[in-house]
Amino acid sequence: MTIPSPLRDLLRAARWHRRLLAGVAAAAAVYFGLLALSPSPPPTVAVLAAARDLTGGAVPAHDDLRTVDLPPDAVPVGALKPGADLTARLLSGPVRAGEPLTDARFLAPPAVPPGSLAYPFRVDDADISALLRVGDHVNLYAATSTAAAALLAQSVPVLALPKPESATAGALIVVEATPQIATRLAQASTNSRITVALTPDTS
């Protein structure tokens, strides 16, 4: 029996679509089979890391931090997690970009008591900072070439001693200061050299 041409075309199209659908179904079966056999992605832990090089004595701002995902066995002890409050914590030393932050990188909280500031100032002689330790108390003086040194503050605690960038750049010292002392230091630093004297241990 001769099949009319339109019907023959319809049957041919149906066979072609069946082959196409069968091919798609076979490909899907292979894909999902491979997906089921593929190992699950390894677990990770989100921790805070430095987004850029940070200096010692600084309080990290939001833009200074980023979140990185590390394998559990690569997470340092004491690593800080996203959401940790760092607003009152000072870095005890410089941190490289990408380095995970741990509690050991910070001075013990609260580094700055309420009503005080962490005030950084620079001294010309980097050897001075080598004589100091975090927790020491120092007197601060403003010295000029034309007048006697003036006492700016007494027995202020040293909070951080960032490593000098070079032997010629002097040294940075971070102290705990009241707003009034910070104002005096800022005014004196514009036309004087700030010098320090270690006070006796009264503990």
mmCIF file of C-alpha atoms in Angstrom:
data_model
loop_
_atom_site.group_PDB
_atom_site.id
_atom_site.type_symbol
_atom_site.label_atom_id
_atom_site.label_comp_id
_atom_site.label_asym_id
_atom_site.label_seq_id
_atom_site.Cartn_x
_atom_site.Cartn_y
_atom_site.Cartn_z
ATOM 1 C CA MET A 1 0.000 0.000 0.000
ATOM 2 C CA THR A 2 1.379 3.368 -0.949
ATOM 3 C CA ILE A 3 1.549 5.811 1.999
ATOM 4 C CA PRO A 4 0.538 9.339 1.051
ATOM 5 C CA SER A 5 3.438 11.767 0.985
ATOM 6 C CA PRO A 6 2.227 14.018 3.875
ATOM 7 C CA LEU A 7 1.753 11.020 6.138
ATOM 8 C CA ARG A 8 5.148 9.658 5.145
ATOM 9 C CA ASP A 9 6.753 12.972 6.034
ATOM 10 C CA LEU A 10 4.949 12.975 9.380
ATOM 11 C CA LEU A 11 6.166 9.467 10.229
ATOM 12 C CA ARG A 12 9.703 10.376 9.240
ATOM 13 C CA ALA A 13 9.608 13.471 11.487
ATOM 14 C CA ALA A 14 8.256 11.420 14.393
ATOM 15 C CA ARG A 15 11.098 8.884 14.024
ATOM 16 C CA TRP A 16 13.638 11.699 13.905
ATOM 17 C CA HIS A 17 12.250 13.318 17.072
ATOM 18 C CA ARG A 18 12.225 9.971 18.833
ATOM 19 C CA ARG A 19 15.900 9.526 18.056
ATOM 20 C CA LEU A 20 16.619 13.089 19.247
ATOM 21 C CA LEU A 21 14.697 12.577 22.482
ATOM 22 C CA ALA A 22 16.394 9.262 23.046
ATOM 23 C CA GLY A 23 19.798 10.898 22.579
ATOM 24 C CA VAL A 24 18.932 13.687 25.003
ATOM 25 C CA ALA A 25 17.666 11.165 27.549
ATOM 26 C CA ALA A 26 20.841 9.105 27.228
ATOM 27 C CA ALA A 27 23.043 12.188 27.644
ATOM 28 C CA ALA A 28 21.060 13.260 30.696
ATOM 29 C CA ALA A 29 21.406 9.795 32.197
ATOM 30 C CA VAL A 30 25.181 9.897 31.706
ATOM 31 C CA TYR A 31 25.413 13.414 33.195
ATOM 32 C CA PHE A 32 23.403 12.616 36.294
ATOM 33 C CA GLY A 33 25.247 9.320 36.697
ATOM 34 C CA LEU A 34 28.602 11.123 36.676
ATOM 35 C CA LEU A 35 27.230 13.786 39.025
ATOM 36 C CA ALA A 36 26.155 11.117 41.491
ATOM 37 C CA LEU A 37 29.587 9.501 41.355
ATOM 38 C CA SER A 38 31.527 12.796 41.701
ATOM 39 C CA PRO A 39 32.924 13.464 45.189
ATOM 40 C CA SER A 40 31.321 16.263 47.198
ATOM 41 C CA PRO A 41 33.341 19.505 47.413
ATOM 42 C CA PRO A 42 35.695 19.450 50.406
ATOM 43 C CA PRO A 43 34.464 21.250 53.540
ATOM 44 C CA THR A 44 35.804 24.727 54.264
ATOM 45 C CA VAL A 45 35.762 27.152 57.171
ATOM 46 C CA ALA A 46 35.215 30.900 56.699
ATOM 47 C CA VAL A 47 37.779 33.049 58.556
ATOM 48 C CA LEU A 48 38.824 36.687 58.535
ATOM 49 C CA ALA A 49 41.993 37.709 56.704
ATOM 50 C CA ALA A 50 43.767 40.981 55.989
ATOM 51 C CA ALA A 51 42.595 42.549 52.735
ATOM 52 C CA ARG A 52 45.821 44.593 52.517
ATOM 53 C CA ASP A 53 49.064 45.061 54.432
ATOM 54 C CA LEU A 54 48.204 46.374 57.911
ATOM 55 C CA THR A 55 50.461 48.204 60.341
ATOM 56 C CA GLY A 56 50.904 47.355 63.982
ATOM 57 C CA GLY A 57 48.965 49.464 66.443
ATOM 58 C CA ALA A 58 46.042 49.908 64.053
ATOM 59 C CA VAL A 59 42.398 49.048 64.640
ATOM 60 C CA PRO A 60 41.326 47.191 61.465
ATOM 61 C CA ALA A 61 38.428 48.844 59.637
ATOM 62 C CA HIS A 62 35.805 46.959 57.653
ATOM 63 C CA ASP A 63 37.634 47.606 54.360
ATOM 64 C CA ASP A 64 40.858 46.200 55.854
ATOM 65 C CA LEU A 65 39.302 42.729 56.166
ATOM 66 C CA ARG A 66 38.010 40.031 53.858
ATOM 67 C CA THR A 67 36.588 36.559 54.292
ATOM 68 C CA VAL A 68 38.527 33.535 53.026
ATOM 69 C CA ASP A 69 37.498 29.879 52.981
ATOM 70 C CA LEU A 70 40.157 27.475 54.235
ATOM 71 C CA PRO A 71 40.236 23.691 54.615
ATOM 72 C CA PRO A 72 39.582 22.788 58.259
ATOM 73 C CA ASP A 73 43.139 21.478 58.765
ATOM 74 C CA ALA A 74 44.575 24.777 57.460
ATOM 75 C CA VAL A 75 42.654 27.021 59.876
ATOM 76 C CA PRO A 76 45.059 28.497 62.469
ATOM 77 C CA VAL A 77 44.278 28.084 66.143
ATOM 78 C CA GLY A 78 42.376 31.127 67.379
ATOM 79 C CA ALA A 79 41.324 32.222 63.887
ATOM 80 C CA LEU A 80 38.731 34.987 63.935
ATOM 81 C CA LYS A 81 35.426 34.306 62.191
ATOM 82 C CA PRO A 82 33.367 36.755 60.095
ATOM 83 C CA GLY A 83 31.331 39.017 62.341
ATOM 84 C CA ALA A 84 33.975 39.229 65.096
ATOM 85 C CA ASP A 85 33.972 42.629 66.809
ATOM 86 C CA LEU A 86 37.388 44.254 66.350
ATOM 87 C CA THR A 87 36.396 47.847 67.113
ATOM 88 C CA ALA A 88 38.380 47.968 70.380
ATOM 89 C CA ARG A 89 41.270 45.702 69.460
ATOM 90 C CA LEU A 90 44.707 46.766 68.296
ATOM 91 C CA LEU A 91 47.067 44.816 66.092
ATOM 92 C CA SER A 92 50.185 43.994 68.052
ATOM 93 C CA GLY A 93 52.343 44.024 64.912
ATOM 94 C CA PRO A 94 52.197 44.287 61.107
ATOM 95 C CA VAL A 95 50.078 41.833 59.107
ATOM 96 C CA ARG A 96 50.540 40.895 55.459
ATOM 97 C CA ALA A 97 47.689 40.958 52.936
ATOM 98 C CA GLY A 98 45.873 37.629 52.815
ATOM 99 C CA GLU A 99 47.103 36.501 56.228
ATOM 100 C CA PRO A 100 44.351 34.941 58.385
ATOM 101 C CA LEU A 101 43.821 36.912 61.574
ATOM 102 C CA THR A 102 44.040 35.153 64.920
ATOM 103 C CA ASP A 103 43.540 36.291 68.496
ATOM 104 C CA ALA A 104 47.331 36.225 68.944
ATOM 105 C CA ARG A 105 47.645 39.080 66.425
ATOM 106 C CA PHE A 106 45.826 41.450 68.772
ATOM 107 C CA LEU A 107 46.478 42.942 72.150
ATOM 108 C CA ALA A 108 44.320 41.420 74.844
ATOM 109 C CA PRO A 109 40.859 43.008 74.854
ATOM 110 C CA PRO A 110 39.837 45.509 75.820
ATOM 111 C CA ALA A 111 42.966 47.166 74.448
ATOM 112 C CA VAL A 112 41.484 50.623 74.825
ATOM 113 C CA PRO A 113 39.260 51.235 77.893
ATOM 114 C CA PRO A 114 36.148 53.399 77.464
ATOM 115 C CA GLY A 115 37.031 57.093 77.440
ATOM 116 C CA SER A 116 40.570 56.531 76.121
ATOM 117 C CA LEU A 117 42.161 56.517 72.690
ATOM 118 C CA ALA A 118 44.938 54.559 71.040
ATOM 119 C CA TYR A 119 47.251 57.367 69.984
ATOM 120 C CA PRO A 120 50.230 56.671 67.679
ATOM 121 C CA PHE A 121 53.179 59.053 67.495
ATOM 122 C CA ARG A 122 56.618 58.843 65.962
ATOM 123 C CA VAL A 123 59.984 59.331 67.643
ATOM 124 C CA ASP A 124 63.081 60.133 65.630
ATOM 125 C CA ASP A 125 65.318 57.516 67.257
ATOM 126 C CA ALA A 126 64.160 53.976 66.480
ATOM 127 C CA ASP A 127 66.443 52.637 69.222
ATOM 128 C CA ILE A 128 64.117 54.156 71.799
ATOM 129 C CA SER A 129 61.331 51.726 70.936
ATOM 130 C CA ALA A 130 63.759 48.823 71.394
ATOM 131 C CA LEU A 131 63.954 49.734 75.081
ATOM 132 C CA LEU A 132 60.183 49.575 75.528
ATOM 133 C CA ARG A 133 57.745 46.707 75.920
ATOM 134 C CA VAL A 134 53.992 46.594 75.525
ATOM 135 C CA GLY A 135 52.529 47.350 78.959
ATOM 136 C CA ASP A 136 55.323 49.735 80.000
ATOM 137 C CA HIS A 137 54.327 53.178 81.300
ATOM 138 C CA VAL A 138 56.090 56.213 79.914
ATOM 139 C CA ASN A 139 56.218 59.966 80.399
ATOM 140 C CA LEU A 140 55.904 62.001 77.214
ATOM 141 C CA TYR A 141 57.751 65.263 76.551
ATOM 142 C CA ALA A 142 57.771 67.864 73.801
ATOM 143 C CA ALA A 143 61.310 69.015 73.047
ATOM 144 C CA THR A 144 62.465 71.909 70.883
ATOM 145 C CA SER A 145 65.867 73.378 70.144
ATOM 146 C CA THR A 146 65.001 76.707 71.755
ATOM 147 C CA ALA A 147 63.149 75.773 74.937
ATOM 148 C CA ALA A 148 63.226 73.262 77.757
ATOM 149 C CA ALA A 149 61.314 70.053 77.270
ATOM 150 C CA ALA A 150 57.690 70.309 78.346
ATOM 151 C CA LEU A 151 55.896 67.435 80.052
ATOM 152 C CA LEU A 152 52.858 66.357 78.006
ATOM 153 C CA ALA A 153 51.658 63.275 79.894
ATOM 154 C CA GLN A 154 52.658 61.074 82.777
ATOM 155 C CA SER A 155 52.644 57.305 83.083
ATOM 156 C CA VAL A 156 50.698 56.466 79.921
ATOM 157 C CA PRO A 157 50.609 52.755 78.979
ATOM 158 C CA VAL A 158 52.328 51.522 75.823
ATOM 159 C CA LEU A 159 49.803 49.583 73.720
ATOM 160 C CA ALA A 160 51.823 48.614 70.661
ATOM 161 C CA LEU A 161 55.292 48.951 69.158
ATOM 162 C CA PRO A 162 55.011 48.489 65.391
ATOM 163 C CA LYS A 163 58.217 47.397 63.712
ATOM 164 C CA PRO A 164 60.053 50.353 62.103
ATOM 165 C CA GLU A 165 59.818 50.397 58.317
ATOM 166 C CA SER A 166 63.434 51.529 58.055
ATOM 167 C CA ALA A 167 66.280 52.602 60.294
ATOM 168 C CA THR A 168 65.891 56.207 59.141
ATOM 169 C CA ALA A 169 62.132 56.514 59.619
ATOM 170 C CA GLY A 170 62.239 56.589 63.395
ATOM 171 C CA ALA A 171 59.797 54.444 65.332
ATOM 172 C CA LEU A 172 56.076 54.435 65.924
ATOM 173 C CA ILE A 173 54.774 54.086 69.475
ATOM 174 C CA VAL A 174 51.096 53.599 70.305
ATOM 175 C CA VAL A 175 49.953 54.671 73.764
ATOM 176 C CA GLU A 176 46.676 54.753 75.645
ATOM 177 C CA ALA A 177 45.714 58.381 76.018
ATOM 178 C CA THR A 178 42.763 60.463 77.103
ATOM 179 C CA PRO A 179 41.319 62.799 74.461
ATOM 180 C CA GLN A 180 43.010 65.716 76.244
ATOM 181 C CA ILE A 181 46.447 64.069 76.127
ATOM 182 C CA ALA A 182 45.908 63.094 72.485
ATOM 183 C CA THR A 183 45.148 66.733 71.691
ATOM 184 C CA ARG A 184 48.338 67.897 73.417
ATOM 185 C CA LEU A 185 50.388 65.301 71.556
ATOM 186 C CA ALA A 186 48.877 66.286 68.215
ATOM 187 C CA GLN A 187 49.591 69.982 68.834
ATOM 188 C CA ALA A 188 53.124 69.339 70.072
ATOM 189 C CA SER A 189 54.045 67.088 67.161
ATOM 190 C CA THR A 190 53.576 69.931 64.678
ATOM 191 C CA ASN A 191 56.579 71.924 65.949
ATOM 192 C CA SER A 192 58.327 69.699 68.496
ATOM 193 C CA ARG A 193 59.968 66.339 68.861
ATOM 194 C CA ILE A 194 58.122 63.894 71.102
ATOM 195 C CA THR A 195 60.433 62.050 73.481
ATOM 196 C CA VAL A 196 59.686 59.390 76.057
ATOM 197 C CA ALA A 197 60.992 58.395 79.455
ATOM 198 C CA LEU A 198 60.305 55.032 81.008
ATOM 199 C CA THR A 199 58.666 55.358 84.422
ATOM 200 C CA PRO A 200 59.513 53.055 87.341
ATOM 201 C CA ASP A 201 57.448 49.907 87.721
ATOM 202 C CA THR A 202 54.965 50.603 90.492
ATOM 203 C CA SER A 203 53.175 47.239 90.386
#
